[in-house]
Tab-separated table of C-alpha atoms in Angstrom:
chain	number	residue	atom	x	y	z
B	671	UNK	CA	119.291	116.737	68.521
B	672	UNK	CA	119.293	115.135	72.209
B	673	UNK	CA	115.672	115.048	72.092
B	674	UNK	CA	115.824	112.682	69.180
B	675	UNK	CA	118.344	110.804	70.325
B	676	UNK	CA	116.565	110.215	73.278
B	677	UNK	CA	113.509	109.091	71.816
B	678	UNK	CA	115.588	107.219	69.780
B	679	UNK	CA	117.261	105.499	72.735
B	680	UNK	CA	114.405	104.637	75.146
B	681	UNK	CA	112.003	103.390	71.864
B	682	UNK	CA	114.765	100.739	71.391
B	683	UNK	CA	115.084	100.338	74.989
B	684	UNK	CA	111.120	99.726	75.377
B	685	UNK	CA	111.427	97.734	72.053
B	686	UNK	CA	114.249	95.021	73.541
B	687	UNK	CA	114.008	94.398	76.817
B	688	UNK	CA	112.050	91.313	77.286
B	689	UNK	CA	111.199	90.827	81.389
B	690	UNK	CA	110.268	94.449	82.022
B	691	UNK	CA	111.456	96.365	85.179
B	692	UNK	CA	114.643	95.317	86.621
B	693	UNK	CA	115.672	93.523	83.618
B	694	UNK	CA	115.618	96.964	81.912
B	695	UNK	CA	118.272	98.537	84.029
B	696	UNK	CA	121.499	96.862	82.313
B	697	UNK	CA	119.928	98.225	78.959
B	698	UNK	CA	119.302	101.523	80.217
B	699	UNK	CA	122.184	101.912	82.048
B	700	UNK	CA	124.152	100.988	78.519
B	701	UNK	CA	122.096	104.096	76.757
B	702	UNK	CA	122.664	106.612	79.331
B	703	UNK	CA	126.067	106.101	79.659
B	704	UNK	CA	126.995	106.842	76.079
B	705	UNK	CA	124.280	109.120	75.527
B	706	UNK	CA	124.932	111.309	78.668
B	707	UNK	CA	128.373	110.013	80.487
B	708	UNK	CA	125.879	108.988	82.890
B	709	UNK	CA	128.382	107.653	85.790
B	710	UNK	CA	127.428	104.454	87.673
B	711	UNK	CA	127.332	106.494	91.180
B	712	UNK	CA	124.085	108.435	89.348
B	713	UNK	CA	122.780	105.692	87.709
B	714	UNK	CA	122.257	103.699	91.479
B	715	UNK	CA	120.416	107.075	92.784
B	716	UNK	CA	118.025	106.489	89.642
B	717	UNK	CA	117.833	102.776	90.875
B	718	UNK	CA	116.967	103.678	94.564
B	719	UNK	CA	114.747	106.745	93.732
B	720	UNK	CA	112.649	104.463	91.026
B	721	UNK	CA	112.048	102.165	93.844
B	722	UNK	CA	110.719	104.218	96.236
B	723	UNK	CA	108.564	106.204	93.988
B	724	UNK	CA	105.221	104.908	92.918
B	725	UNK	CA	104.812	103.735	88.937
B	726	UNK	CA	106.974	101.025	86.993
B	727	UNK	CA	110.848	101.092	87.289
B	728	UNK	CA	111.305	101.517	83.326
B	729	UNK	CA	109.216	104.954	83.380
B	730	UNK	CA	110.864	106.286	86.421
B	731	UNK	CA	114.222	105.684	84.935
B	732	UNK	CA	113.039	107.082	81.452
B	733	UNK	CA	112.037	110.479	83.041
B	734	UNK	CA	114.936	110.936	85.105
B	735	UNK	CA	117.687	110.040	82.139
B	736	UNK	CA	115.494	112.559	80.355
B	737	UNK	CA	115.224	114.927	82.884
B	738	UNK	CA	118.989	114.928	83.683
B	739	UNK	CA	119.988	115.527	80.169
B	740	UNK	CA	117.301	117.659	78.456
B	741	UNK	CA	115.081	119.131	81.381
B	742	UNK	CA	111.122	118.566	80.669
B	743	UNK	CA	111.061	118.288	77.004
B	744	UNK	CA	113.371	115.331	77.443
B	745	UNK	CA	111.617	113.735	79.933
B	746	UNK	CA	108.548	113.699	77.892
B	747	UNK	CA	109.837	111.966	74.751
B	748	UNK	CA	112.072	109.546	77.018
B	749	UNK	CA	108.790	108.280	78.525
B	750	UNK	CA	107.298	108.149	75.508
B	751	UNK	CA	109.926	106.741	73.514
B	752	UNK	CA	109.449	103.711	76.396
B	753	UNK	CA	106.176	103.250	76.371
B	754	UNK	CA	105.217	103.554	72.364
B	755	UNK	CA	107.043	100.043	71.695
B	756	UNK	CA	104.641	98.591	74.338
B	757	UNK	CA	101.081	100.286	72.670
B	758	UNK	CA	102.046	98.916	68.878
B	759	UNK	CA	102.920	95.263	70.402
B	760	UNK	CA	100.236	94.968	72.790
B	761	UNK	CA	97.624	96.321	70.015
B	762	UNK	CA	99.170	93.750	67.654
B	763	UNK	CA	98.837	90.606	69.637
B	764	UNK	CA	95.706	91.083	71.147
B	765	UNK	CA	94.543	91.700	67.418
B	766	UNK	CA	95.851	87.719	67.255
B	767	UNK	CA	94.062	86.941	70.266
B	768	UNK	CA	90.717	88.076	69.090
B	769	UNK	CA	91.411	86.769	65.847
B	770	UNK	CA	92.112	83.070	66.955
B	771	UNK	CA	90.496	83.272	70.390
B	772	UNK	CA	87.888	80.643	69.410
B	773	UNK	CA	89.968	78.227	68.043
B	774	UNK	CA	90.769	75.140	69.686
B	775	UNK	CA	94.294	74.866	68.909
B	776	UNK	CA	94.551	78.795	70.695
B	777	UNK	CA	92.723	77.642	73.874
B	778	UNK	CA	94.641	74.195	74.288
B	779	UNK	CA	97.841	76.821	74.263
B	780	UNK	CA	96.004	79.240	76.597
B	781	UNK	CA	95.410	76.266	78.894
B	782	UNK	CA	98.773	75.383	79.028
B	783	UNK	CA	99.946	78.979	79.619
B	784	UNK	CA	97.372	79.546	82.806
B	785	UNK	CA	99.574	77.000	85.129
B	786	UNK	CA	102.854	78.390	83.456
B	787	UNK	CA	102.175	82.194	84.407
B	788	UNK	CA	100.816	80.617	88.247
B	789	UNK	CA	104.071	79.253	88.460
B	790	UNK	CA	105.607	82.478	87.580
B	791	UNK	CA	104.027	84.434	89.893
B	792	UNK	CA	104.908	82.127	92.533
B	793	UNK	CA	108.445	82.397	91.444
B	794	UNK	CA	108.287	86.338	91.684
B	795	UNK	CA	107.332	85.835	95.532
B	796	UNK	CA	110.694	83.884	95.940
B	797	UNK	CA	112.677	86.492	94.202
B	798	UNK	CA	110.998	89.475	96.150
B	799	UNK	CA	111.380	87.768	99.497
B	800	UNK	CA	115.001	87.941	99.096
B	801	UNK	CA	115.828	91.159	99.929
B	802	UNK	CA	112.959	92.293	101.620
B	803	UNK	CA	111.955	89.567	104.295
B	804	UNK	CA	115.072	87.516	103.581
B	805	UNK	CA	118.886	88.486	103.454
B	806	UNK	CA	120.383	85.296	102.399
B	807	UNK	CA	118.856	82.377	104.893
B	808	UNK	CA	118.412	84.940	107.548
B	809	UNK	CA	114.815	86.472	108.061
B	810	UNK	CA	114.659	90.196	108.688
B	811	UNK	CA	112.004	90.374	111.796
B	812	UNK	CA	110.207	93.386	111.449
B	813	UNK	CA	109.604	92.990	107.501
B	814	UNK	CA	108.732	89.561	108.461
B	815	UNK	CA	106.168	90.614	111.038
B	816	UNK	CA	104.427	92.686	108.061
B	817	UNK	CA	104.593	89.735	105.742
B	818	UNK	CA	102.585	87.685	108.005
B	819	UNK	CA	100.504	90.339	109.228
B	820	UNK	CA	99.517	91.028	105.618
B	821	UNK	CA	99.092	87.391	104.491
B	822	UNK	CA	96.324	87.007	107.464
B	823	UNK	CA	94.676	89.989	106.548
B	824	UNK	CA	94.911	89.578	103.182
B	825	UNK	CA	94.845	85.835	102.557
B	826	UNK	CA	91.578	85.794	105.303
B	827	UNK	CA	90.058	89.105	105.022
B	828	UNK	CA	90.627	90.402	101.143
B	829	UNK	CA	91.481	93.333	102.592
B	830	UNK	CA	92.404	96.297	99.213
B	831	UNK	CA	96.035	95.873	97.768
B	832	UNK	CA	96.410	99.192	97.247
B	833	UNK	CA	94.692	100.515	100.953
B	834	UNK	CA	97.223	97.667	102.665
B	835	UNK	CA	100.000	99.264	100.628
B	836	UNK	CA	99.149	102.596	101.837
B	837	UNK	CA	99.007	101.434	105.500
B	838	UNK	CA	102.311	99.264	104.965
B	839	UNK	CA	104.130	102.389	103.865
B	840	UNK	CA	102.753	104.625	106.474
B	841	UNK	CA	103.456	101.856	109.353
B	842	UNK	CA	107.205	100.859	107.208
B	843	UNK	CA	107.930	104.676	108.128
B	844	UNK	CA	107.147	104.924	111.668
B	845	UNK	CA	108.624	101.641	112.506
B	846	UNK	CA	111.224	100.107	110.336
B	847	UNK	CA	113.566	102.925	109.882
A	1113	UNK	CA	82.577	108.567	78.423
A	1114	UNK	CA	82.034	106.561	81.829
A	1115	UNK	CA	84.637	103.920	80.671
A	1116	UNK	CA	87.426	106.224	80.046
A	1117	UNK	CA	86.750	107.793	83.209
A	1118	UNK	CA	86.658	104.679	84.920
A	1119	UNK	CA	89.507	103.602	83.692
A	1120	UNK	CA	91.410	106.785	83.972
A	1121	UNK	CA	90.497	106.606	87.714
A	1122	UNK	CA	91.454	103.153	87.995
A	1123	UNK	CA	94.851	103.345	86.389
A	1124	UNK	CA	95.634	106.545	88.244
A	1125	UNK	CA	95.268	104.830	91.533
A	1126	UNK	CA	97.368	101.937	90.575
A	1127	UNK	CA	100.064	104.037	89.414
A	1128	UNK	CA	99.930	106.406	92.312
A	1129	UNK	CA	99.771	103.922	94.679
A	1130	UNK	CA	101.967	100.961	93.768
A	1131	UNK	CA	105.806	101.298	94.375
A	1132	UNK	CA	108.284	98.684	92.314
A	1133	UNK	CA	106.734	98.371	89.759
A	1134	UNK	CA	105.623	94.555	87.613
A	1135	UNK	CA	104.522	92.266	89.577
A	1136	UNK	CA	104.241	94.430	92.673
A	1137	UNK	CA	101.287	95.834	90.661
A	1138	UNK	CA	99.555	92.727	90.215
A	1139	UNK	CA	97.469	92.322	93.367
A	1140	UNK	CA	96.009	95.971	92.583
A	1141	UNK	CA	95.133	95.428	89.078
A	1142	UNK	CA	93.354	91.872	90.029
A	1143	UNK	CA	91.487	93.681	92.256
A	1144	UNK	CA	90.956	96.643	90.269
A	1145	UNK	CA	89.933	95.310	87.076
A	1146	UNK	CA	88.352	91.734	87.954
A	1147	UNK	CA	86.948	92.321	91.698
A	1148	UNK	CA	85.704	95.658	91.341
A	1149	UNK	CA	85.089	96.860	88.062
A	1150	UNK	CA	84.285	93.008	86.318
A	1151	UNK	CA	86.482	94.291	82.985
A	1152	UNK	CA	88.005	90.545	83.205
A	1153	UNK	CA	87.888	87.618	84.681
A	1154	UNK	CA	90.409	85.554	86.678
A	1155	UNK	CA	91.185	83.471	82.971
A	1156	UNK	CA	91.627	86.758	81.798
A	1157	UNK	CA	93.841	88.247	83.462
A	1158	UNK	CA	96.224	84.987	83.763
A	1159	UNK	CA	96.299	85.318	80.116
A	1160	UNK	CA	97.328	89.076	80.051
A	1161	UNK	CA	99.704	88.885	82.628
A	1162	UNK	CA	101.000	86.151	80.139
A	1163	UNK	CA	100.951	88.256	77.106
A	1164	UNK	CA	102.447	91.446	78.736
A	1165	UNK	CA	105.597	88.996	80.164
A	1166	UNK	CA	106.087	87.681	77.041
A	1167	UNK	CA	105.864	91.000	75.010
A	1168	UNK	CA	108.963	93.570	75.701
A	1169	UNK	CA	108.570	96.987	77.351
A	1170	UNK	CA	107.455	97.775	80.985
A	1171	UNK	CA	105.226	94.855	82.329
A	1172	UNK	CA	102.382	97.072	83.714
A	1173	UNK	CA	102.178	99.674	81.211
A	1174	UNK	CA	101.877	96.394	78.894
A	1175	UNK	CA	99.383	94.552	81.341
A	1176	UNK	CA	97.304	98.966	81.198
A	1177	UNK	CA	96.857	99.163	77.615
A	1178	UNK	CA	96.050	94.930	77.147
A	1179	UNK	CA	93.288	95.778	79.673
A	1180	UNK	CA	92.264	99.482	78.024
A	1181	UNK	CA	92.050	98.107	74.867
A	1182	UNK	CA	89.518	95.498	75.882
A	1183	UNK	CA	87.416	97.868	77.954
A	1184	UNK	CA	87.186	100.654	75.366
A	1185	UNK	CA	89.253	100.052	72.429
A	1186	UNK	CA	92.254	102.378	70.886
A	1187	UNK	CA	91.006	105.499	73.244
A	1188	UNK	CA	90.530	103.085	76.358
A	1189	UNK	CA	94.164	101.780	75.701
A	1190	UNK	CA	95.519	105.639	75.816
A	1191	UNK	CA	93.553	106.698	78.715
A	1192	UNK	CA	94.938	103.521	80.232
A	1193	UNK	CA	98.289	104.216	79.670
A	1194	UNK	CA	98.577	107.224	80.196
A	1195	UNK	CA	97.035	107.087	83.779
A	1196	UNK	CA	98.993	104.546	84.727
A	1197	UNK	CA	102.740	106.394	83.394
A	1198	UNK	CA	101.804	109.674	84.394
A	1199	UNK	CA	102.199	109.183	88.596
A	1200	UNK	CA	105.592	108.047	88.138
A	1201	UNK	CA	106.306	110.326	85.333
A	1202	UNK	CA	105.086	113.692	87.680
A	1203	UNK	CA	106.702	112.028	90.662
A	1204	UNK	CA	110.295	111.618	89.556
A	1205	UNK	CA	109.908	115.276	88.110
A	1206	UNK	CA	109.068	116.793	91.236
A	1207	UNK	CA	111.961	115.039	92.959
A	1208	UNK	CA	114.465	116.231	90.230
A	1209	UNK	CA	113.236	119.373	90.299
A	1210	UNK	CA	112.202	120.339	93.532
A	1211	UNK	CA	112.865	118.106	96.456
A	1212	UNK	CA	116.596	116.558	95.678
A	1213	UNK	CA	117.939	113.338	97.735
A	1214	UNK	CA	114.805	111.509	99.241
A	1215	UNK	CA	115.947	108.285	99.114
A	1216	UNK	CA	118.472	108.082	101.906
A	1217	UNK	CA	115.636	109.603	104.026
A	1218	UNK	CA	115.279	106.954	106.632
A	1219	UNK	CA	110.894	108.030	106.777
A	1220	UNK	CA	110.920	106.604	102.875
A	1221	UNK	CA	113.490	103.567	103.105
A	1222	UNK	CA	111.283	102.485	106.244
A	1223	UNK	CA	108.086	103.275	104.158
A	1224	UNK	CA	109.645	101.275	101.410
A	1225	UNK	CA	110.767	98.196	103.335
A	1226	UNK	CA	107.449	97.937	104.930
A	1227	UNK	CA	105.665	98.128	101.252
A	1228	UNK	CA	107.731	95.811	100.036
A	1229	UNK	CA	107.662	92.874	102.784
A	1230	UNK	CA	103.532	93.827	101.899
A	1231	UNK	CA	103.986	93.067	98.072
A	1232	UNK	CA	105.732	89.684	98.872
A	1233	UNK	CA	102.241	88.618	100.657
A	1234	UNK	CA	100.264	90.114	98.284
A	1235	UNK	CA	101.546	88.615	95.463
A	1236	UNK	CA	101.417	84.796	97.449
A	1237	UNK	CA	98.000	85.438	98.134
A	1238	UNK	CA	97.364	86.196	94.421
A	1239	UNK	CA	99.169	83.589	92.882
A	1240	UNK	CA	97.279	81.080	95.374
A	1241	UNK	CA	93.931	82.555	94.636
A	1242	UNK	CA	94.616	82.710	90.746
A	1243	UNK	CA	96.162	79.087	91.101
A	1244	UNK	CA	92.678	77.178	92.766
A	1245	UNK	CA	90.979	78.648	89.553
A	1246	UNK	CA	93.432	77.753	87.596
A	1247	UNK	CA	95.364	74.369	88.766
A	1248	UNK	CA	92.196	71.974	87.939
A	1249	UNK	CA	94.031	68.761	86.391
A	1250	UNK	CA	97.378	66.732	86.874
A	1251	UNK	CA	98.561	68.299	83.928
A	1252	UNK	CA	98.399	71.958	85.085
A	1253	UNK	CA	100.108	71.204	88.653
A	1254	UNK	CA	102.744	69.955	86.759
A	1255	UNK	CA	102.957	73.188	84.114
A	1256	UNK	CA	103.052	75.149	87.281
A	1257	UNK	CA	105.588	73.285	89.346
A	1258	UNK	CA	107.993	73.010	85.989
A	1259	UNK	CA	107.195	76.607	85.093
A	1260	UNK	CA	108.485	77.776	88.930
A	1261	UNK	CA	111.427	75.223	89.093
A	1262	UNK	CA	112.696	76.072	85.727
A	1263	UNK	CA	112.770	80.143	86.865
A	1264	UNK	CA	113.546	79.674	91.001
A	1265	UNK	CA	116.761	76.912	90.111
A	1266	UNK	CA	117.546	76.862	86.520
A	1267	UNK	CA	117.465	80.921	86.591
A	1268	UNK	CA	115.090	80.307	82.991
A	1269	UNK	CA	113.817	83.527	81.723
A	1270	UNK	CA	110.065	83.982	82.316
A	1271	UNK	CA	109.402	83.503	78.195
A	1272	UNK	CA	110.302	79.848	78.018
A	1273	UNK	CA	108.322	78.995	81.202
A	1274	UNK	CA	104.930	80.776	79.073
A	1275	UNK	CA	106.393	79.144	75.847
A	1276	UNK	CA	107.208	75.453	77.455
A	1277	UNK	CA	103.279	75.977	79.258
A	1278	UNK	CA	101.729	76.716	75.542
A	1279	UNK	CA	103.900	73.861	73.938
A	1280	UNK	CA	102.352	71.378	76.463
A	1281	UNK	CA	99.125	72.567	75.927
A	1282	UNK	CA	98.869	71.901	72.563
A	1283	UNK	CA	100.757	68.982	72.690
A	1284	UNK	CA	97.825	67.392	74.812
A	1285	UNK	CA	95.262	68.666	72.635
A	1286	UNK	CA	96.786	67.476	69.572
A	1287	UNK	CA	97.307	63.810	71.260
A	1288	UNK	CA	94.079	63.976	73.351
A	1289	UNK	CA	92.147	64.468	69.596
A	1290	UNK	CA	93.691	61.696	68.255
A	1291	UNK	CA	92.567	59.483	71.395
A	1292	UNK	CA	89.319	60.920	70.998
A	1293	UNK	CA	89.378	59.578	67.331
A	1294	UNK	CA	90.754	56.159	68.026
A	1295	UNK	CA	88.052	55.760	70.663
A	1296	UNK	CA	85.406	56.014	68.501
């Protein structure tokens, strides 16, 4: 019966929540809670251990609600539960996109959207610096020192996100802590 | 065969490798699936980060199977998928069932600090590089600009920015075609 519910719980949860990641939490906070008495004190572990594992924040939090209340059978239909809403909407609108991807009405939209989602990545960078090389208006020095370090190498040198991830993590460990 | 196990590789690196998830992931899958493997081009993935921000569920699992589907169809979308969920599926498993409390381990919140002042530059860097392709006329500066003051100040979800970009879009068209017409 848990298994279903949680199925149940995380396909709505994949099916709702509109901004992915973070915006998920509140959501999936909601579910555990009732589902599991999930307290508040657990539920921030499952926010601090999805951040410093690898993967999105939705799936870590899927598996461990899963994990926590019906070992590895729930984990496996909480994940899937999260991710199934995402493979029949995805499929679905890129069905459109084929469909109407020559039309000129579709492309004038498209070329509208381009600047829109630049802007919105920009707008991520603001919201990550806070936090990370930013605690209000104060800078944080050594997270600032990587941010710059990166940007040169980066920005310059097109150096591989994922290799300058693995180096920032290895060099984070030795010297931040 | 040498899609799916390109794409399985791919997918399993970027979920492996990227901490934080959404748009943390986004310099690695630029680089992934336009600069290495040519599955998409810089247009292309502007418009699925678009779609898979607009479409509910986890942003990069949206942004694997949009990708996995072009490559390689229903079986490239799976292998996509589930490449990119499994890392953090495994991952938060082994923790639960084998390691306990690792995230007040000052080695991993020092790891984690110094990934994430990393993602901050990446993702500049990407949004600049994306944006010279991209911000070509008056018109899409000015998307852009409204699309980052309406989320930065006015707190606007992400949708409305896409939506309010699209609605402009085809505004123009529809009034540029009738200049067009009057003009001739």
């Amino acid at each position: 019966m848990m298994i279903t519910q949680l199925f149940l719980l995380f396909f709505r949860i994949g099916l709702f929540s509109f901004g992915g990641g973070y915006a998920m939490l509140p959501l999936i906070y909601q579910g555990a809670n009732e589902l599991t008495g999930m307290t508040a004190e657990e539920f921030s572990r499952l926010v601090a251990l999805s951040q410093v594992t690898p993967g999105p924040v939705a799936i870590n939090a899927a598996t461990y609600v899963g994990y926590q209340s019906a070992g590895i059978p729930g984990a496996t239909v909480a994940t899937l539960g999260v991710v199934l809403p995402s493979v029949l909407l995805v499929f679905i609108v890129s069905l459109f996109l084929v469909k109407f991807k020559e039309s000129e009405a579709m492309k004038a939209v498209l070329s509208g959207i381009r600047p829109a989602t630049v802007g919105l990545l920009l707008s991520a960078v603001i919201f990550l610096a806070q936090g990370s090389i930013l605690t209000g208006m104060q800078l944080n020095l050594l997270p600032v020192v990587f941010f710059v370090v990166v940007l040169f190498i980066s920005g310059k040198f097109h150096a591989d996100p994922i290799l300058v991830t693995v180096v920032a993590g290895v060099a984070g460990a030795l010297v931040i802590r | 065969m040498k899609e799916l196990w390109q794409l399985f590789i791919t997918f399993l690196k970027i979920g492996s490798l990227t901490f934080g998830g959404g748009y943390a992931m986004i310099p690695a899958i630029r680089r992934e699936t336009v600069t290495k493997r040519g599955w998409t081009d810089e247009e292309g993935i502007t418009d699925c980060i678009a779609v898979s921000q607009s479409l509910p569920g986890a942003f990069a699992v949206n942004v694997a199977i949009f990708i996995g589907k072009q490559v390689k169809g229903i079986p490239g979308a799976a292998v996509a998928c589930f490449s990119l969920v499994f890392p953090a599926y495994l991952t938060i498993l082994i923790i639960l069932m084998f390691l306990g409390t690792i995230e007040d381990n000052v080695y991993i919140t020092g790891a984690f600090e110094g990934i994430k002042a990393a993602s901050v530059a990446l993702i500049l860097v990407t949004s600049v590089q994306l944006g010279r392709g991209i911000l070509k006329s008056k018109t899409a500066w000015a998307i852009a600009v409204l699309s980052f003051i309406a989320i930065v100040l006015l707190s606007a979800n992400a949708i409305y920015a896409i939506v309010l970009g699209g609605l402009i879009g085809y505004i123009q068209y529809r009034y540029g075609k009738r200049r067009e017409v009057e003009n001739r």
